[in-house]
Amino acid sequence: MSDWNQQIIDEFRANGGRVGGQFTGASLILLHHRGRRSGREFVAPLAYQPVEGRDDAILVVASMAGAPVHPEWYHNLLAAGKAQVETGTETYEATVRDLPGAERDEAFERIVARFPGFRDYERKTAGIRTIPVLELTRA
């Protein structure tokens, strides 16, 4: 794990799920997942958006800051079909669903309205990959 991620994780845990700097005011989670090959536990700090009209599900974006490949956590979640979500006040089990086609596109547009930086990531990956949107539902 990068030092940058570890600093965010430490700040998140020390402040009940709140982080400053470029993440001031952002909704963040710590996503716990197991390596599909190694079996090791990993933690990824991610921005999330609640699913409209539901209190049991959130959306996360596998952008990897516009890298040409999907993040490893994305592959790990798809392989496992589940994850743990740490909110700062609780940790819970969640099921994972990769949103398909138009459902993904609509969700991505709602996320971009809240987090405009994802549009830049989309531009970086144009013609290379479609950035996945995952729904994490409390198990």
CSV table of N, CA and C in Angstrom, one decimal:
chain,number,residue,atom,x,y,z
A,1,MET,N,0.8,-1.2,0.0
A,1,MET,CA,0.0,0.0,0.0
A,1,MET,C,0.9,1.2,0.0
A,2,SER,N,0.4,2.2,-0.7
A,2,SER,CA,1.2,3.4,-0.8
A,2,SER,C,1.2,4.2,0.5
A,3,ASP,N,2.2,5.0,0.8
A,3,ASP,CA,2.2,5.9,2.0
A,3,ASP,C,1.1,6.8,1.9
A,4,TRP,N,0.7,7.3,0.7
A,4,TRP,CA,-0.4,8.3,0.6
A,4,TRP,C,-1.7,7.6,1.0
A,5,ASN,N,-2.0,6.4,0.6
A,5,ASN,CA,-3.2,5.7,1.0
A,5,ASN,C,-3.2,5.5,2.5
A,6,GLN,N,-2.0,5.1,3.1
A,6,GLN,CA,-1.9,4.8,4.5
A,6,GLN,C,-2.2,6.1,5.3
A,7,GLN,N,-1.7,7.2,4.8
A,7,GLN,CA,-2.0,8.5,5.5
A,7,GLN,C,-3.5,8.8,5.6
A,8,ILE,N,-4.2,8.5,4.4
A,8,ILE,CA,-5.6,8.7,4.4
A,8,ILE,C,-6.3,7.8,5.3
A,9,ILE,N,-5.9,6.5,5.3
A,9,ILE,CA,-6.5,5.5,6.2
A,9,ILE,C,-6.3,5.9,7.7
A,10,ASP,N,-5.1,6.3,8.0
A,10,ASP,CA,-4.9,6.7,9.4
A,10,ASP,C,-5.7,7.9,9.8
A,11,GLU,N,-5.8,8.9,9.0
A,11,GLU,CA,-6.6,10.1,9.2
A,11,GLU,C,-8.1,9.8,9.3
A,12,PHE,N,-8.5,9.0,8.4
A,12,PHE,CA,-9.9,8.5,8.4
A,12,PHE,C,-10.3,7.9,9.8
A,13,ARG,N,-9.4,6.9,10.2
A,13,ARG,CA,-9.7,6.2,11.5
A,13,ARG,C,-9.6,7.1,12.7
A,14,ALA,N,-8.6,8.1,12.7
A,14,ALA,CA,-8.4,9.0,13.8
A,14,ALA,C,-9.5,10.0,13.9
A,15,ASN,N,-10.3,10.2,12.9
A,15,ASN,CA,-11.3,11.3,12.9
A,15,ASN,C,-12.7,10.8,12.6
A,16,GLY,N,-13.0,9.5,12.9
A,16,GLY,CA,-14.3,9.0,12.7
A,16,GLY,C,-14.8,9.0,11.3
A,17,GLY,N,-13.9,8.8,10.3
A,17,GLY,CA,-14.3,8.8,8.9
A,17,GLY,C,-14.2,10.1,8.2
A,18,ARG,N,-13.7,11.1,8.8
A,18,ARG,CA,-13.5,12.4,8.1
A,18,ARG,C,-12.0,12.5,7.8
A,19,VAL,N,-11.8,13.1,6.6
A,19,VAL,CA,-10.5,13.4,6.1
A,19,VAL,C,-10.4,14.8,5.5
A,20,GLY,N,-9.3,15.5,5.7
A,20,GLY,CA,-9.1,16.8,5.3
A,20,GLY,C,-8.4,16.9,3.9
A,21,GLY,N,-7.8,18.1,3.7
A,21,GLY,CA,-7.1,18.3,2.4
A,21,GLY,C,-8.0,18.2,1.2
A,22,GLN,N,-7.6,17.6,0.2
A,22,GLN,CA,-8.4,17.5,-1.0
A,22,GLN,C,-9.7,16.7,-0.9
A,23,PHE,N,-9.8,16.0,0.3
A,23,PHE,CA,-11.0,15.2,0.5
A,23,PHE,C,-11.9,15.8,1.6
A,24,THR,N,-11.7,17.1,1.9
A,24,THR,CA,-12.5,17.8,2.9
A,24,THR,C,-14.0,17.7,2.4
A,25,GLY,N,-14.9,17.2,3.2
A,25,GLY,CA,-16.3,17.2,2.8
A,25,GLY,C,-16.7,16.0,2.0
A,26,ALA,N,-15.8,15.3,1.5
A,26,ALA,CA,-16.1,14.1,0.6
A,26,ALA,C,-16.6,13.0,1.5
A,27,SER,N,-17.5,12.2,0.9
A,27,SER,CA,-17.9,10.9,1.6
A,27,SER,C,-16.9,9.8,1.2
A,28,LEU,N,-16.2,9.3,2.2
A,28,LEU,CA,-15.2,8.3,2.0
A,28,LEU,C,-15.5,7.0,2.8
A,29,ILE,N,-15.1,5.9,2.3
A,29,ILE,CA,-15.1,4.6,3.0
A,29,ILE,C,-13.7,4.0,2.9
A,30,LEU,N,-13.5,3.1,3.7
A,30,LEU,CA,-12.4,2.2,3.6
A,30,LEU,C,-12.9,0.8,3.1
A,31,LEU,N,-12.5,0.4,2.0
A,31,LEU,CA,-13.0,-0.8,1.4
A,31,LEU,C,-12.0,-1.9,1.7
A,32,HIS,N,-12.4,-2.9,2.4
A,32,HIS,CA,-11.6,-4.1,2.8
A,32,HIS,C,-11.9,-5.2,1.8
A,33,HIS,N,-10.8,-5.8,1.2
A,33,HIS,CA,-11.0,-6.8,0.2
A,33,HIS,C,-9.8,-7.8,0.3
A,34,ARG,N,-10.0,-9.0,-0.2
A,34,ARG,CA,-8.9,-10.0,-0.2
A,34,ARG,C,-8.4,-10.2,-1.6
A,35,GLY,N,-7.0,-10.3,-1.6
A,35,GLY,CA,-6.4,-10.6,-2.9
A,35,GLY,C,-6.9,-11.9,-3.5
A,36,ARG,N,-7.3,-11.9,-4.7
A,36,ARG,CA,-7.8,-13.1,-5.3
A,36,ARG,C,-6.8,-14.2,-5.5
A,37,ARG,N,-5.5,-13.8,-5.6
A,37,ARG,CA,-4.4,-14.8,-5.7
A,37,ARG,C,-3.7,-15.0,-4.4
A,38,SER,N,-3.4,-13.9,-3.7
A,38,SER,CA,-2.6,-14.0,-2.4
A,38,SER,C,-3.4,-14.3,-1.2
A,39,GLY,N,-4.7,-14.0,-1.2
A,39,GLY,CA,-5.5,-14.2,0.0
A,39,GLY,C,-5.3,-13.1,1.1
A,40,ARG,N,-4.4,-12.2,0.8
A,40,ARG,CA,-4.1,-11.1,1.8
A,40,ARG,C,-5.2,-10.1,1.8
A,41,GLU,N,-5.4,-9.5,3.0
A,41,GLU,CA,-6.4,-8.4,3.1
A,41,GLU,C,-5.7,-7.1,2.7
A,42,PHE,N,-6.5,-6.3,2.0
A,42,PHE,CA,-6.1,-5.0,1.6
A,42,PHE,C,-7.2,-4.0,2.0
A,43,VAL,N,-6.8,-2.8,2.1
A,43,VAL,CA,-7.7,-1.7,2.4
A,43,VAL,C,-7.5,-0.6,1.4
A,44,ALA,N,-8.6,-0.1,0.8
A,44,ALA,CA,-8.5,1.0,-0.2
A,44,ALA,C,-9.5,2.1,0.2
A,45,PRO,N,-8.9,3.3,0.4
A,45,PRO,CA,-9.8,4.5,0.7
A,45,PRO,C,-10.5,4.9,-0.6
A,46,LEU,N,-11.8,5.0,-0.6
A,46,LEU,CA,-12.6,5.4,-1.8
A,46,LEU,C,-13.6,6.4,-1.5
A,47,ALA,N,-13.9,7.3,-2.5
A,47,ALA,CA,-15.1,8.1,-2.4
A,47,ALA,C,-16.3,7.3,-2.8
A,48,TYR,N,-17.4,7.6,-2.2
A,48,TYR,CA,-18.6,6.9,-2.5
A,48,TYR,C,-19.8,7.8,-2.7
A,49,GLN,N,-20.9,7.3,-3.3
A,49,GLN,CA,-22.1,8.0,-3.4
A,49,GLN,C,-23.2,7.1,-3.0
A,50,PRO,N,-24.2,7.5,-2.1
A,50,PRO,CA,-25.3,6.7,-1.8
A,50,PRO,C,-26.2,6.4,-3.1
A,51,VAL,N,-26.8,5.2,-3.1
A,51,VAL,CA,-27.7,4.9,-4.1
A,51,VAL,C,-29.1,5.6,-3.8
A,52,GLU,N,-29.6,6.4,-4.8
A,52,GLU,CA,-30.8,7.2,-4.5
A,52,GLU,C,-31.9,6.3,-4.1
A,53,GLY,N,-32.6,6.7,-3.1
A,53,GLY,CA,-33.8,6.0,-2.6
A,53,GLY,C,-33.5,4.7,-1.8
A,54,ARG,N,-32.3,4.5,-1.5
A,54,ARG,CA,-31.9,3.3,-0.7
A,54,ARG,C,-30.9,3.6,0.4
A,55,ASP,N,-31.1,3.0,1.5
A,55,ASP,CA,-30.2,3.3,2.6
A,55,ASP,C,-29.2,2.1,2.9
A,56,ASP,N,-29.3,1.1,2.0
A,56,ASP,CA,-28.5,-0.1,2.2
A,56,ASP,C,-27.4,-0.3,1.1
A,57,ALA,N,-27.3,0.7,0.2
A,57,ALA,CA,-26.3,0.5,-0.9
A,57,ALA,C,-25.6,1.8,-1.2
A,58,ILE,N,-24.3,1.7,-1.6
A,58,ILE,CA,-23.5,2.8,-2.1
A,58,ILE,C,-22.9,2.4,-3.4
A,59,LEU,N,-22.4,3.5,-4.1
A,59,LEU,CA,-21.7,3.3,-5.4
A,59,LEU,C,-20.2,3.7,-5.2
A,60,VAL,N,-19.3,2.9,-5.8
A,60,VAL,CA,-17.9,3.3,-5.9
A,60,VAL,C,-17.5,3.2,-7.3
A,61,VAL,N,-16.5,4.0,-7.7
A,61,VAL,CA,-16.0,4.0,-9.0
A,61,VAL,C,-14.5,3.5,-9.1
A,62,ALA,N,-14.3,2.6,-10.0
A,62,ALA,CA,-13.0,1.9,-10.2
A,62,ALA,C,-12.2,2.7,-11.2
A,63,SER,N,-11.9,4.0,-10.9
A,63,SER,CA,-11.2,4.9,-11.8
A,63,SER,C,-9.7,4.7,-11.8
A,64,MET,N,-9.1,4.4,-10.7
A,64,MET,CA,-7.7,4.4,-10.6
A,64,MET,C,-7.0,5.6,-11.2
A,65,ALA,N,-7.7,6.8,-10.9
A,65,ALA,CA,-7.2,8.1,-11.3
A,65,ALA,C,-7.0,8.2,-12.8
A,66,GLY,N,-7.8,7.4,-13.6
A,66,GLY,CA,-7.7,7.5,-15.0
A,66,GLY,C,-6.6,6.6,-15.6
A,67,ALA,N,-6.1,5.7,-14.9
A,67,ALA,CA,-5.0,4.7,-15.4
A,67,ALA,C,-5.7,3.9,-16.5
A,68,PRO,N,-4.8,3.3,-17.3
A,68,PRO,CA,-5.3,2.5,-18.5
A,68,PRO,C,-5.9,1.1,-18.1
A,69,VAL,N,-5.7,0.7,-16.8
A,69,VAL,CA,-6.1,-0.6,-16.3
A,69,VAL,C,-7.0,-0.4,-15.1
A,70,HIS,N,-7.9,-1.4,-14.9
A,70,HIS,CA,-8.7,-1.4,-13.7
A,70,HIS,C,-7.9,-1.6,-12.4
A,71,PRO,N,-8.3,-1.0,-11.3
A,71,PRO,CA,-7.5,-1.3,-10.1
A,71,PRO,C,-7.7,-2.7,-9.6
A,72,GLU,N,-6.7,-3.2,-8.9
A,72,GLU,CA,-6.7,-4.5,-8.4
A,72,GLU,C,-7.9,-4.8,-7.5
A,73,TRP,N,-8.3,-3.8,-6.7
A,73,TRP,CA,-9.4,-4.0,-5.8
A,73,TRP,C,-10.7,-4.3,-6.6
A,74,TYR,N,-10.8,-3.8,-7.8
A,74,TYR,CA,-12.0,-4.1,-8.6
A,74,TYR,C,-12.0,-5.6,-9.0
A,75,HIS,N,-10.9,-6.1,-9.4
A,75,HIS,CA,-10.8,-7.5,-9.8
A,75,HIS,C,-11.0,-8.4,-8.5
A,76,ASN,N,-10.5,-8.0,-7.4
A,76,ASN,CA,-10.6,-8.7,-6.2
A,76,ASN,C,-12.1,-8.8,-5.8
A,77,LEU,N,-12.8,-7.7,-5.9
A,77,LEU,CA,-14.2,-7.6,-5.5
A,77,LEU,C,-15.1,-8.5,-6.4
A,78,LEU,N,-14.8,-8.4,-7.7
A,78,LEU,CA,-15.6,-9.3,-8.7
A,78,LEU,C,-15.3,-10.8,-8.4
A,79,ALA,N,-14.1,-11.1,-8.1
A,79,ALA,CA,-13.8,-12.5,-7.8
A,79,ALA,C,-14.5,-13.0,-6.5
A,80,ALA,N,-14.5,-12.2,-5.5
A,80,ALA,CA,-15.1,-12.6,-4.2
A,80,ALA,C,-16.6,-12.4,-4.2
A,81,GLY,N,-17.1,-11.4,-4.9
A,81,GLY,CA,-18.5,-11.0,-4.8
A,81,GLY,C,-18.9,-10.4,-3.5
A,82,LYS,N,-17.9,-10.1,-2.7
A,82,LYS,CA,-18.2,-9.4,-1.4
A,82,LYS,C,-17.1,-8.6,-0.9
A,83,ALA,N,-17.3,-7.7,0.1
A,83,ALA,CA,-16.3,-6.9,0.7
A,83,ALA,C,-16.7,-6.5,2.0
A,84,GLN,N,-15.9,-5.8,2.7
A,84,GLN,CA,-16.2,-5.2,4.0
A,84,GLN,C,-16.1,-3.7,3.8
A,85,VAL,N,-17.1,-2.9,4.3
A,85,VAL,CA,-17.1,-1.5,4.2
A,85,VAL,C,-16.9,-0.9,5.5
A,86,GLU,N,-15.9,0.0,5.7
A,86,GLU,CA,-15.7,0.7,6.9
A,86,GLU,C,-16.0,2.2,6.7
A,87,THR,N,-17.0,2.6,7.6
A,87,THR,CA,-17.5,4.0,7.4
A,87,THR,C,-16.9,5.0,8.3
A,88,GLY,N,-16.2,4.6,9.3
A,88,GLY,CA,-15.6,5.5,10.3
A,88,GLY,C,-16.4,5.3,11.6
A,89,THR,N,-17.6,4.9,11.6
A,89,THR,CA,-18.4,4.6,12.8
A,89,THR,C,-18.8,3.1,12.8
A,90,GLU,N,-18.7,2.4,11.7
A,90,GLU,CA,-19.0,1.0,11.7
A,90,GLU,C,-18.4,0.3,10.5
A,91,THR,N,-18.3,-1.0,10.6
A,91,THR,CA,-17.8,-1.9,9.5
A,91,THR,C,-18.9,-2.9,9.3
A,92,TYR,N,-19.2,-3.1,8.0
A,92,TYR,CA,-20.2,-4.1,7.6
A,92,TYR,C,-19.8,-4.9,6.4
A,93,GLU,N,-20.4,-6.1,6.2
A,93,GLU,CA,-20.3,-6.9,5.0
A,93,GLU,C,-21.2,-6.4,3.9
A,94,ALA,N,-20.7,-6.4,2.7
A,94,ALA,CA,-21.5,-6.0,1.6
A,94,ALA,C,-21.3,-7.0,0.4
A,95,THR,N,-22.4,-7.1,-0.4
A,95,THR,CA,-22.3,-7.8,-1.6
A,95,THR,C,-21.9,-6.8,-2.7
A,96,VAL,N,-21.3,-7.3,-3.8
A,96,VAL,CA,-20.8,-6.5,-4.9
A,96,VAL,C,-21.5,-6.7,-6.2
A,97,ARG,N,-21.9,-5.7,-6.9
A,97,ARG,CA,-22.5,-5.8,-8.2
A,97,ARG,C,-21.9,-4.8,-9.1
A,98,ASP,N,-21.4,-5.2,-10.3
A,98,ASP,CA,-20.8,-4.4,-11.3
A,98,ASP,C,-21.9,-3.9,-12.2
A,99,LEU,N,-22.2,-2.6,-12.2
A,99,LEU,CA,-23.4,-2.1,-12.9
A,99,LEU,C,-23.1,-2.2,-14.4
A,100,PRO,N,-24.1,-2.7,-15.1
A,100,PRO,CA,-24.0,-2.9,-16.6
A,100,PRO,C,-24.5,-1.8,-17.4
A,101,GLY,N,-24.0,-1.6,-18.6
A,101,GLY,CA,-24.5,-0.7,-19.6
A,101,GLY,C,-25.1,0.6,-19.2
A,102,ALA,N,-26.4,0.8,-19.5
A,102,ALA,CA,-27.1,2.1,-19.3
A,102,ALA,C,-27.2,2.4,-17.8
A,103,GLU,N,-27.3,1.3,-17.0
A,103,GLU,CA,-27.4,1.5,-15.5
A,103,GLU,C,-26.1,2.1,-15.0
A,104,ARG,N,-25.0,1.6,-15.5
A,104,ARG,CA,-23.7,2.1,-15.2
A,104,ARG,C,-23.5,3.6,-15.6
A,105,ASP,N,-23.9,3.8,-16.9
A,105,ASP,CA,-23.8,5.2,-17.5
A,105,ASP,C,-24.6,6.2,-16.7
A,106,GLU,N,-25.8,5.9,-16.3
A,106,GLU,CA,-26.6,6.8,-15.5
A,106,GLU,C,-26.0,7.1,-14.1
A,107,ALA,N,-25.6,6.0,-13.5
A,107,ALA,CA,-24.9,6.2,-12.2
A,107,ALA,C,-23.7,7.0,-12.3
A,108,PHE,N,-22.9,6.8,-13.3
A,108,PHE,CA,-21.6,7.5,-13.5
A,108,PHE,C,-21.9,9.0,-13.7
A,109,GLU,N,-22.9,9.4,-14.4
A,109,GLU,CA,-23.3,10.8,-14.6
A,109,GLU,C,-23.7,11.4,-13.3
A,110,ARG,N,-24.4,10.7,-12.4
A,110,ARG,CA,-24.8,11.2,-11.1
A,110,ARG,C,-23.6,11.4,-10.2
A,111,ILE,N,-22.6,10.5,-10.3
A,111,ILE,CA,-21.4,10.6,-9.6
A,111,ILE,C,-20.6,11.8,-10.0
A,112,VAL,N,-20.4,12.0,-11.4
A,112,VAL,CA,-19.7,13.1,-11.9
A,112,VAL,C,-20.3,14.4,-11.5
A,113,ALA,N,-21.6,14.5,-11.4
A,113,ALA,CA,-22.3,15.7,-10.9
A,113,ALA,C,-21.8,16.1,-9.5
A,114,ARG,N,-21.5,15.1,-8.7
A,114,ARG,CA,-21.0,15.3,-7.3
A,114,ARG,C,-19.5,15.4,-7.2
A,115,PHE,N,-18.8,14.6,-8.0
A,115,PHE,CA,-17.4,14.5,-8.0
A,115,PHE,C,-16.8,14.8,-9.4
A,116,PRO,N,-16.7,16.0,-9.9
A,116,PRO,CA,-16.4,16.3,-11.3
A,116,PRO,C,-15.1,15.7,-11.7
A,117,GLY,N,-14.2,15.5,-10.8
A,117,GLY,CA,-12.9,14.9,-11.2
A,117,GLY,C,-12.9,13.6,-12.0
A,118,PHE,N,-14.0,12.9,-11.7
A,118,PHE,CA,-14.2,11.6,-12.4
A,118,PHE,C,-14.3,11.8,-13.9
A,119,ARG,N,-14.8,12.9,-14.4
A,119,ARG,CA,-14.9,13.2,-15.8
A,119,ARG,C,-13.5,13.3,-16.4
A,120,ASP,N,-12.5,13.9,-15.7
A,120,ASP,CA,-11.2,13.9,-16.2
A,120,ASP,C,-10.6,12.5,-16.4
A,121,TYR,N,-10.9,11.6,-15.4
A,121,TYR,CA,-10.5,10.2,-15.5
A,121,TYR,C,-11.1,9.5,-16.7
A,122,GLU,N,-12.4,9.8,-16.9
A,122,GLU,CA,-13.0,9.2,-18.1
A,122,GLU,C,-12.4,9.6,-19.4
A,123,ARG,N,-12.0,10.9,-19.5
A,123,ARG,CA,-11.3,11.3,-20.7
A,123,ARG,C,-10.0,10.6,-20.9
A,124,LYS,N,-9.2,10.4,-19.7
A,124,LYS,CA,-7.9,9.7,-19.8
A,124,LYS,C,-8.1,8.3,-20.3
A,125,THR,N,-9.2,7.6,-20.0
A,125,THR,CA,-9.4,6.2,-20.4
A,125,THR,C,-10.2,6.0,-21.7
A,126,ALA,N,-10.6,7.1,-22.3
A,126,ALA,CA,-11.4,7.0,-23.5
A,126,ALA,C,-10.7,6.2,-24.6
A,127,GLY,N,-11.5,5.2,-25.1
A,127,GLY,CA,-10.9,4.3,-26.1
A,127,GLY,C,-10.0,3.2,-25.5
A,128,ILE,N,-9.8,3.2,-24.2
A,128,ILE,CA,-8.9,2.2,-23.6
A,128,ILE,C,-9.8,1.3,-22.7
A,129,ARG,N,-10.6,1.9,-21.8
A,129,ARG,CA,-11.5,1.1,-21.0
A,129,ARG,C,-12.6,2.0,-20.5
A,130,THR,N,-13.7,1.3,-20.1
A,130,THR,CA,-14.8,2.0,-19.5
A,130,THR,C,-14.6,1.9,-18.0
A,131,ILE,N,-14.7,3.0,-17.3
A,131,ILE,CA,-14.5,3.0,-15.9
A,131,ILE,C,-15.7,2.3,-15.2
A,132,PRO,N,-15.5,1.2,-14.5
A,132,PRO,CA,-16.6,0.5,-13.8
A,132,PRO,C,-17.2,1.3,-12.6
A,133,VAL,N,-18.5,1.1,-12.4
A,133,VAL,CA,-19.2,1.6,-11.2
A,133,VAL,C,-19.7,0.3,-10.5
A,134,LEU,N,-19.4,0.2,-9.2
A,134,LEU,CA,-19.9,-0.9,-8.5
A,134,LEU,C,-20.9,-0.5,-7.4
A,135,GLU,N,-21.9,-1.3,-7.2
A,135,GLU,CA,-22.8,-1.1,-6.1
A,135,GLU,C,-22.5,-2.1,-5.0
A,136,LEU,N,-22.3,-1.5,-3.8
A,136,LEU,CA,-22.0,-2.3,-2.6
A,136,LEU,C,-23.3,-2.3,-1.8
A,137,THR,N,-23.9,-3.4,-1.5
A,137,THR,CA,-25.1,-3.5,-0.8
A,137,THR,C,-24.9,-4.2,0.5
A,138,ARG,N,-25.3,-3.6,1.6
A,138,ARG,CA,-25.2,-4.2,2.9
A,138,ARG,C,-25.8,-5.6,2.9
A,139,ALA,N,-25.0,-6.6,3.4
A,139,ALA,CA,-25.4,-8.0,3.4
A,139,ALA,C,-26.3,-8.2,4.6
